[in-house]
Coordinates of C-alpha atoms in Angstrom, one line a residue:
M428 CA 0.0 -0.5 0.4
T429 CA 1.8 3.2 -0.9
L430 CA 1.2 7.1 -2.5
R431 CA 2.9 7.2 -5.6
I432 CA 4.2 10.6 -6.6
D433 CA 5.3 10.5 -10.3
I434 CA 8.1 13.0 -11.3
S435 CA 8.5 11.5 -14.7
G436 CA 11.0 14.3 -16.6
L437 CA 11.4 16.9 -13.7
P438 CA 14.2 18.5 -12.5
S439 CA 16.1 18.0 -9.3
E440 CA 15.5 21.5 -9.1
R441 CA 11.6 21.0 -9.1
L442 CA 12.5 19.0 -5.1
R443 CA 12.3 21.7 -3.2
F444 CA 13.1 21.3 0.3
A445 CA 11.8 24.8 3.0
A446 CA 10.4 25.8 6.0
S447 CA 6.4 27.1 6.5
P448 CA 5.1 28.9 9.1
L449 CA 1.4 27.8 8.2
A450 CA 2.5 24.0 7.5
E451 CA 3.7 24.1 11.5
L452 CA 1.3 26.3 12.7
T453 CA -0.8 23.8 11.7
A454 CA 1.1 20.8 12.6
M455 CA 0.8 22.5 16.4
L456 CA -2.6 23.0 16.3
H457 CA -3.3 19.3 14.9
V458 CA -1.2 18.2 18.4
L459 CA -3.8 20.7 20.5
A460 CA -6.0 19.1 19.5
E461 CA -4.8 15.2 19.5
P462 CA -2.7 15.2 22.4
G463 CA -2.4 11.7 22.5
H464 CA -0.9 11.3 18.9
H465 CA 2.1 13.3 20.6
P466 CA 3.1 12.8 24.6
Q467 CA 6.5 14.3 24.1
H468 CA 4.9 17.5 23.2
A469 CA 1.9 17.2 26.0
D470 CA 3.5 19.8 28.8
W471 CA 3.7 22.0 26.1
A472 CA 0.5 21.7 24.9
G473 CA -1.0 22.4 28.7
G474 CA 0.7 25.1 28.9
V475 CA -0.9 26.6 25.3
W476 CA -4.6 25.9 26.5
A477 CA -3.9 26.4 30.1
G478 CA -3.0 30.2 28.4
L479 CA -5.7 30.5 25.9
P480 CA -8.1 33.6 25.7
P481 CA -11.4 31.7 26.5
E482 CA -13.0 33.3 23.3
L483 CA -9.8 31.0 21.1
A484 CA -10.2 28.7 22.8
E485 CA -14.1 28.5 21.7
R486 CA -12.3 29.3 18.5
L487 CA -10.3 26.2 17.5
R488 CA -12.8 23.7 19.1
E489 CA -15.1 24.7 16.5
A490 CA -12.6 24.7 14.0
E491 CA -10.4 22.1 14.5
F492 CA -12.0 19.6 12.0
L493 CA -9.8 21.0 9.3
W494 CA -6.8 20.5 11.8
R495 CA -8.0 17.5 13.9
S496 CA -8.0 13.9 11.7
S497 CA -6.8 15.5 9.0
Q498 CA -5.0 18.4 7.4
A499 CA -7.3 20.9 4.7
D500 CA -5.0 21.1 2.1
F501 CA -5.1 24.6 1.8
L502 CA -3.5 24.3 5.8
I503 CA 0.0 23.3 3.7
P504 CA 1.7 25.3 1.8
A505 CA 3.2 24.1 -1.5
R506 CA 5.0 27.7 -2.2
P507 CA 5.6 28.6 2.2
R508 CA 6.5 31.7 2.4
P509 CA 8.8 33.5 5.2
T510 CA 5.5 34.9 6.4
L511 CA 2.7 33.1 8.5
A512 CA 0.9 36.2 7.1
E513 CA 2.2 36.3 3.8
E514 CA 0.7 32.2 2.9
L515 CA -2.8 33.3 4.8
D516 CA -2.9 36.1 2.1
D517 CA -2.2 32.8 -0.7
V518 CA -5.2 31.2 1.1
D519 CA -7.2 33.5 0.5
R520 CA -6.7 33.9 -3.6
I521 CA -7.7 30.2 -3.7
D522 CA -11.2 30.1 -4.9
D523 CA -14.6 29.7 -2.5
E524 CA -14.7 26.0 -4.2
T525 CA -11.3 24.4 -4.0
Y526 CA -11.1 26.0 -0.2
V527 CA -14.6 24.6 0.2
T528 CA -14.1 20.9 -1.1
A529 CA -10.9 20.8 0.9
A530 CA -12.5 22.1 3.8
L531 CA -15.6 19.6 3.5
V532 CA -13.4 16.6 3.1
T533 CA -11.8 16.9 6.6
T534 CA -15.4 17.9 8.2
C535 CA -17.7 15.9 6.7
G536 CA -15.1 12.7 6.3
T537 CA -15.8 11.7 2.4
N538 CA -13.5 11.6 -0.3
R539 CA -12.4 14.4 -3.2
A540 CA -13.9 12.7 -5.9
Q541 CA -17.9 12.8 -5.2
L542 CA -17.0 16.3 -4.2
A543 CA -15.9 17.1 -7.4
A544 CA -19.0 15.4 -9.1
S545 CA -21.6 17.8 -8.0
S546 CA -20.6 21.3 -5.7
P547 CA -22.4 21.4 -2.1
L548 CA -22.0 25.1 -3.4
T549 CA -24.6 25.1 -5.5
D550 CA -25.9 21.4 -5.8
A551 CA -28.8 21.2 -3.1
A552 CA -28.8 16.6 -3.2
A553 CA -24.8 17.4 -3.2
R554 CA -24.8 19.3 -0.3
E555 CA -27.4 17.4 1.9
R556 CA -25.3 14.1 1.7
A557 CA -22.7 16.9 2.7
L558 CA -24.6 18.5 5.6
D559 CA -25.4 14.3 7.0
L560 CA -21.7 13.4 6.9
A561 CA -21.0 15.8 9.1
Q562 CA -23.5 15.2 11.6
A563 CA -22.5 12.1 11.6
R564 CA -19.5 12.3 13.1
G565 CA -21.0 15.3 15.3
G566 CA -23.4 18.3 16.1
R567 CA -20.1 20.6 16.2
Q568 CA -19.4 19.1 12.2
E569 CA -22.2 20.2 11.5
A570 CA -22.7 23.0 12.3
F571 CA -19.3 24.3 11.0
A572 CA -20.7 22.1 7.4
E573 CA -23.7 24.6 8.2
R574 CA -22.4 27.7 8.4
L575 CA -19.4 26.8 5.7
L576 CA -22.1 26.1 3.2
A577 CA -24.2 28.9 3.5
D578 CA -21.3 31.4 3.6
P579 CA -18.1 31.0 2.8
A580 CA -16.6 34.5 3.4
V581 CA -17.7 34.8 6.7
V582 CA -15.9 30.8 8.0
R583 CA -13.3 32.1 5.7
A584 CA -12.7 35.5 6.9
R585 CA -13.2 34.0 11.2
V586 CA -11.0 31.1 10.1
R587 CA -8.2 33.0 9.3
R588 CA -8.3 35.4 11.7
T589 CA -8.6 32.6 14.4
L590 CA -5.5 31.8 12.5
E591 CA -3.9 35.3 13.4
Q592 CA -5.3 35.0 17.0
C593 CA -2.6 31.8 16.9
A594 CA -0.2 33.2 16.6
E595 CA -0.6 36.0 19.2
A596 CA -1.1 34.1 21.6
F597 CA 1.5 31.0 21.0
F598 CA 3.1 30.2 17.9
D599 CA 5.2 33.5 17.4
A600 CA 7.3 32.6 20.4
A601 CA 7.1 28.5 19.2
W602 CA 8.2 29.4 16.2
A603 CA 10.9 31.4 17.3
D604 CA 11.6 28.2 19.4
V605 CA 11.6 25.5 16.3
T606 CA 13.3 27.3 13.4
V607 CA 17.3 27.0 14.2
R608 CA 16.1 23.0 14.0
L609 CA 14.7 23.3 11.0
A610 CA 17.2 25.2 8.8
G611 CA 19.6 22.5 9.7
D612 CA 18.1 19.9 8.6
L613 CA 16.9 22.4 5.3
R614 CA 20.9 22.4 5.6
L615 CA 21.6 18.5 5.0
K616 CA 18.2 18.6 3.0
N617 CA 19.3 20.4 0.1
D618 CA 23.3 19.5 0.7
L619 CA 22.1 15.7 0.0
L620 CA 20.1 16.8 -2.6
K621 CA 23.1 18.6 -4.7
R622 CA 26.0 16.3 -3.8
Q623 CA 24.2 13.0 -3.5
G624 CA 21.2 13.6 -5.4
A625 CA 17.3 12.9 -5.0
G626 CA 17.7 9.8 -4.2
A627 CA 19.9 10.4 -0.8
A628 CA 17.8 13.0 -0.3
L629 CA 14.7 11.5 -0.1
A630 CA 16.2 8.4 2.2
S631 CA 16.7 11.5 5.2
V632 CA 13.3 12.6 5.5
S633 CA 11.8 8.9 5.9
G634 CA 12.7 5.6 5.9
A635 CA 9.0 5.7 4.4
V636 CA 10.1 7.4 2.2
S637 CA 12.3 6.4 -1.4
L638 CA 12.6 6.8 -4.9
A639 CA 11.8 4.6 -7.4
P640 CA 14.7 2.3 -8.9
D641 CA 13.3 4.5 -12.5
G642 CA 13.6 6.9 -10.8
D643 CA 10.1 8.5 -12.7
C644 CA 8.4 8.4 -9.0
I645 CA 8.7 9.0 -5.7
V646 CA 6.9 5.8 -3.5
V647 CA 5.8 6.9 0.3
D648 CA 4.8 4.1 2.7
K649 CA 0.7 5.0 3.8
L650 CA -2.2 2.2 4.3
Q651 CA -3.3 3.8 0.8
D652 CA -3.0 3.2 -2.7
K653 CA -2.9 6.5 -4.5
A654 CA -0.8 8.4 -7.4
T655 CA -0.4 11.8 -8.3
A656 CA 1.5 13.3 -10.4
A657 CA 3.8 16.4 -10.1
H658 CA 5.0 17.3 -13.9
G659 CA 5.3 21.2 -14.5
A660 CA 4.9 22.2 -10.4
G661 CA 7.6 19.7 -8.5
V662 CA 6.9 18.5 -5.3
T663 CA 7.9 20.7 -1.7
F664 CA 9.1 19.2 1.7
I665 CA 8.6 21.2 4.6
P666 CA 9.8 19.7 8.0
S667 CA 8.7 20.3 11.3
V668 CA 9.2 20.5 15.0
F669 CA 5.7 19.2 15.9
N670 CA 4.0 16.8 13.7
R671 CA 5.7 13.7 14.5
P672 CA 5.5 11.0 14.2
H673 CA 3.0 12.1 11.2
L674 CA 4.0 11.8 7.2
V675 CA 1.5 14.3 5.8
V676 CA 1.0 14.6 1.8
V677 CA -0.9 16.7 -0.2
H678 CA -1.9 14.1 -3.3
A679 CA -5.5 16.1 -4.8
P680 CA -6.2 16.3 -7.9
G681 CA -5.4 20.1 -8.9
W682 CA -2.6 20.6 -5.6
Q683 CA 0.7 20.4 -6.0
P684 CA 2.1 17.4 -4.2
V685 CA 3.4 17.8 -0.6
V686 CA 5.3 16.3 1.7
Q687 CA 4.9 17.6 5.4
Y688 CA 8.0 15.0 8.2
P689 CA 9.2 15.6 11.1
V690 CA 12.5 16.3 11.5
A691 CA 15.0 13.2 12.9
E692 CA 15.1 13.7 15.8
P693 CA 17.7 11.2 18.4
G694 CA 17.1 8.0 21.0
P695 CA 16.1 4.5 20.6
P696 CA 12.2 3.7 20.2
E697 CA 11.7 2.5 24.6
P698 CA 10.9 -1.5 24.9
V699 CA 7.4 -3.1 24.6
P700 CA 7.0 -6.4 26.3
L701 CA 6.7 -9.4 23.7
E702 CA 3.5 -10.7 25.5
T703 CA 1.8 -7.6 24.5
V704 CA 3.3 -7.3 21.3
T705 CA 2.1 -11.5 20.9
L706 CA -1.3 -10.1 21.6
R707 CA -2.4 -7.4 20.0
L708 CA -0.5 -8.0 16.4
E709 CA -3.0 -11.8 16.3
A710 CA -5.1 -9.1 15.9
L711 CA -4.0 -6.4 13.4
A712 CA -2.8 -10.0 11.0
H713 CA -5.3 -8.6 8.2
P714 CA -4.3 -5.2 6.0
V715 CA -7.8 -3.8 5.8
R716 CA -8.6 -3.4 9.5
L717 CA -4.8 -2.0 9.6
R718 CA -6.1 0.4 6.9
L719 CA -9.6 0.9 9.8
L720 CA -6.8 1.8 11.8
R721 CA -5.9 4.7 10.1
S722 CA -8.5 6.3 9.7
L723 CA -9.8 5.2 13.3
A724 CA -6.3 7.4 14.7
R725 CA -7.7 10.5 13.2
G726 CA -10.7 10.4 15.1
P727 CA -13.9 8.6 16.0
H728 CA -15.9 7.0 13.0
T729 CA -19.1 4.8 12.4
T730 CA -19.3 1.8 11.2
G731 CA -20.7 3.6 8.3
E732 CA -18.4 5.5 7.6
L733 CA -15.5 3.6 7.4
A734 CA -18.0 1.4 5.1
H735 CA -18.2 4.3 3.0
I736 CA -13.9 5.0 3.8
W737 CA -12.5 2.0 2.5
E738 CA -15.4 0.8 -0.3
L739 CA -16.5 -2.1 2.2
S740 CA -20.0 -3.1 3.1
P741 CA -21.2 -3.0 7.0
P742 CA -21.1 -6.4 8.6
E743 CA -17.6 -6.7 6.4
V744 CA -16.0 -3.9 8.4
S745 CA -18.6 -5.0 11.7
R746 CA -16.8 -8.3 11.4
H747 CA -13.5 -6.3 12.0
L748 CA -14.1 -4.0 14.4
A749 CA -15.3 -6.8 16.6
V750 CA -11.9 -8.3 16.4
L751 CA -10.4 -4.4 17.5
R752 CA -12.2 -4.4 19.8
R753 CA -11.6 -8.1 21.7
A754 CA -8.2 -7.4 21.4
G755 CA -8.0 -4.2 23.4
L756 CA -7.7 -1.7 21.0
L757 CA -11.0 0.3 20.6
T758 CA -13.8 1.2 22.4
A759 CA -17.1 1.6 21.7
R760 CA -19.6 5.0 22.9
R761 CA -23.3 5.5 21.5
H762 CA -24.2 9.4 20.8
G763 CA -27.6 9.6 19.8
R764 CA -27.9 7.4 17.1
Y765 CA -24.5 7.0 15.9
V766 CA -22.0 4.1 17.6
R767 CA -18.8 6.2 17.4
Y768 CA -15.2 3.9 17.3
T769 CA -11.5 5.6 19.5
L770 CA -8.5 3.5 18.3
N771 CA -6.9 3.7 22.6
L772 CA -4.0 5.0 21.2
P773 CA -1.5 3.6 24.2
D774 CA -2.0 0.9 23.6
L775 CA -1.3 0.8 20.0
T776 CA 1.8 2.5 21.2
A777 CA 3.1 -0.2 23.0
L778 CA 3.2 -2.2 19.7
G779 CA 6.9 0.0 18.7
T780 CA 7.1 2.7 17.3
D781 CA 7.2 1.7 14.1
L782 CA 3.7 -0.2 13.8
L783 CA 2.7 4.0 15.7
A784 CA 4.1 6.1 13.0
A785 CA 2.9 3.1 9.7
V786 CA -0.9 4.5 11.2
L787 CA -0.5 7.7 11.9
R788 CA 0.9 8.7 8.6

């Protein structure tokens, strides 16, 4: 299961490594929304939440679907700028159709192909479908989707102002702290690209990123089979201090491919008891269960949502969920007429960092 980025005929200078304030802010917001994914930043996240003005804290909860389970494509810039303000200006230049589609993918848990077929901004049936999907994910998602579809301009302006307030509240200070590490990583990557070529530079990004033997394709180890092309525009690689263990890839049609990767951290992983590994891995022997875990790692889902995402029948999904529940890897909670399944992240973490990284990226 891989994501393949076609770079055939692309000159090496079209593989660019650059830091992005907006992408790093997005990674920080994900940490605040999902601190369980990032135990190394738990103290930082707790300190930020404790110091946030109540109005800003509510704004973050209101729009967290743009960065919680997955990141909206417009938050990971293909052409990073020196400042957050410049990158937000670039986001403002995106048309409403593109912005809303990207936002609904993260808010509703739907896929881009369905949204591209008919616009929920102009098609009543598509709008109703988007709202139904948002409702299944919770009241906040539904309310956000309703506001976005009713008046995109107002929501876009509010999201921008929220991000600007984050800069004032915590991002500017955190960005100043990480820029040295990001600059050091970029020097290493660009030196490898110049002296040893794309293969060496990509290998230094992550063990999950490689150059195909023919040199015409970048292969990213993800729990999905997808493909995109980088003809003309190239591929951008953005280092991050806050997004470990995720490997975020923008690959949707119409968007330039972007890979946000964690900067390297020294130190071996903590040992995991063999008995625990044996017990849990029996439940993970099927590739479908790994795919379901990948979705659940990004937030609670219903059986119907998982069946829709992975194009499976609900009974088949239910059988796999039952196996994962018996292994203690999932928790089920009823919310009204929906039963949502949540990943028990600490139990998955105990299996080892490689498996955790594979699921979370």
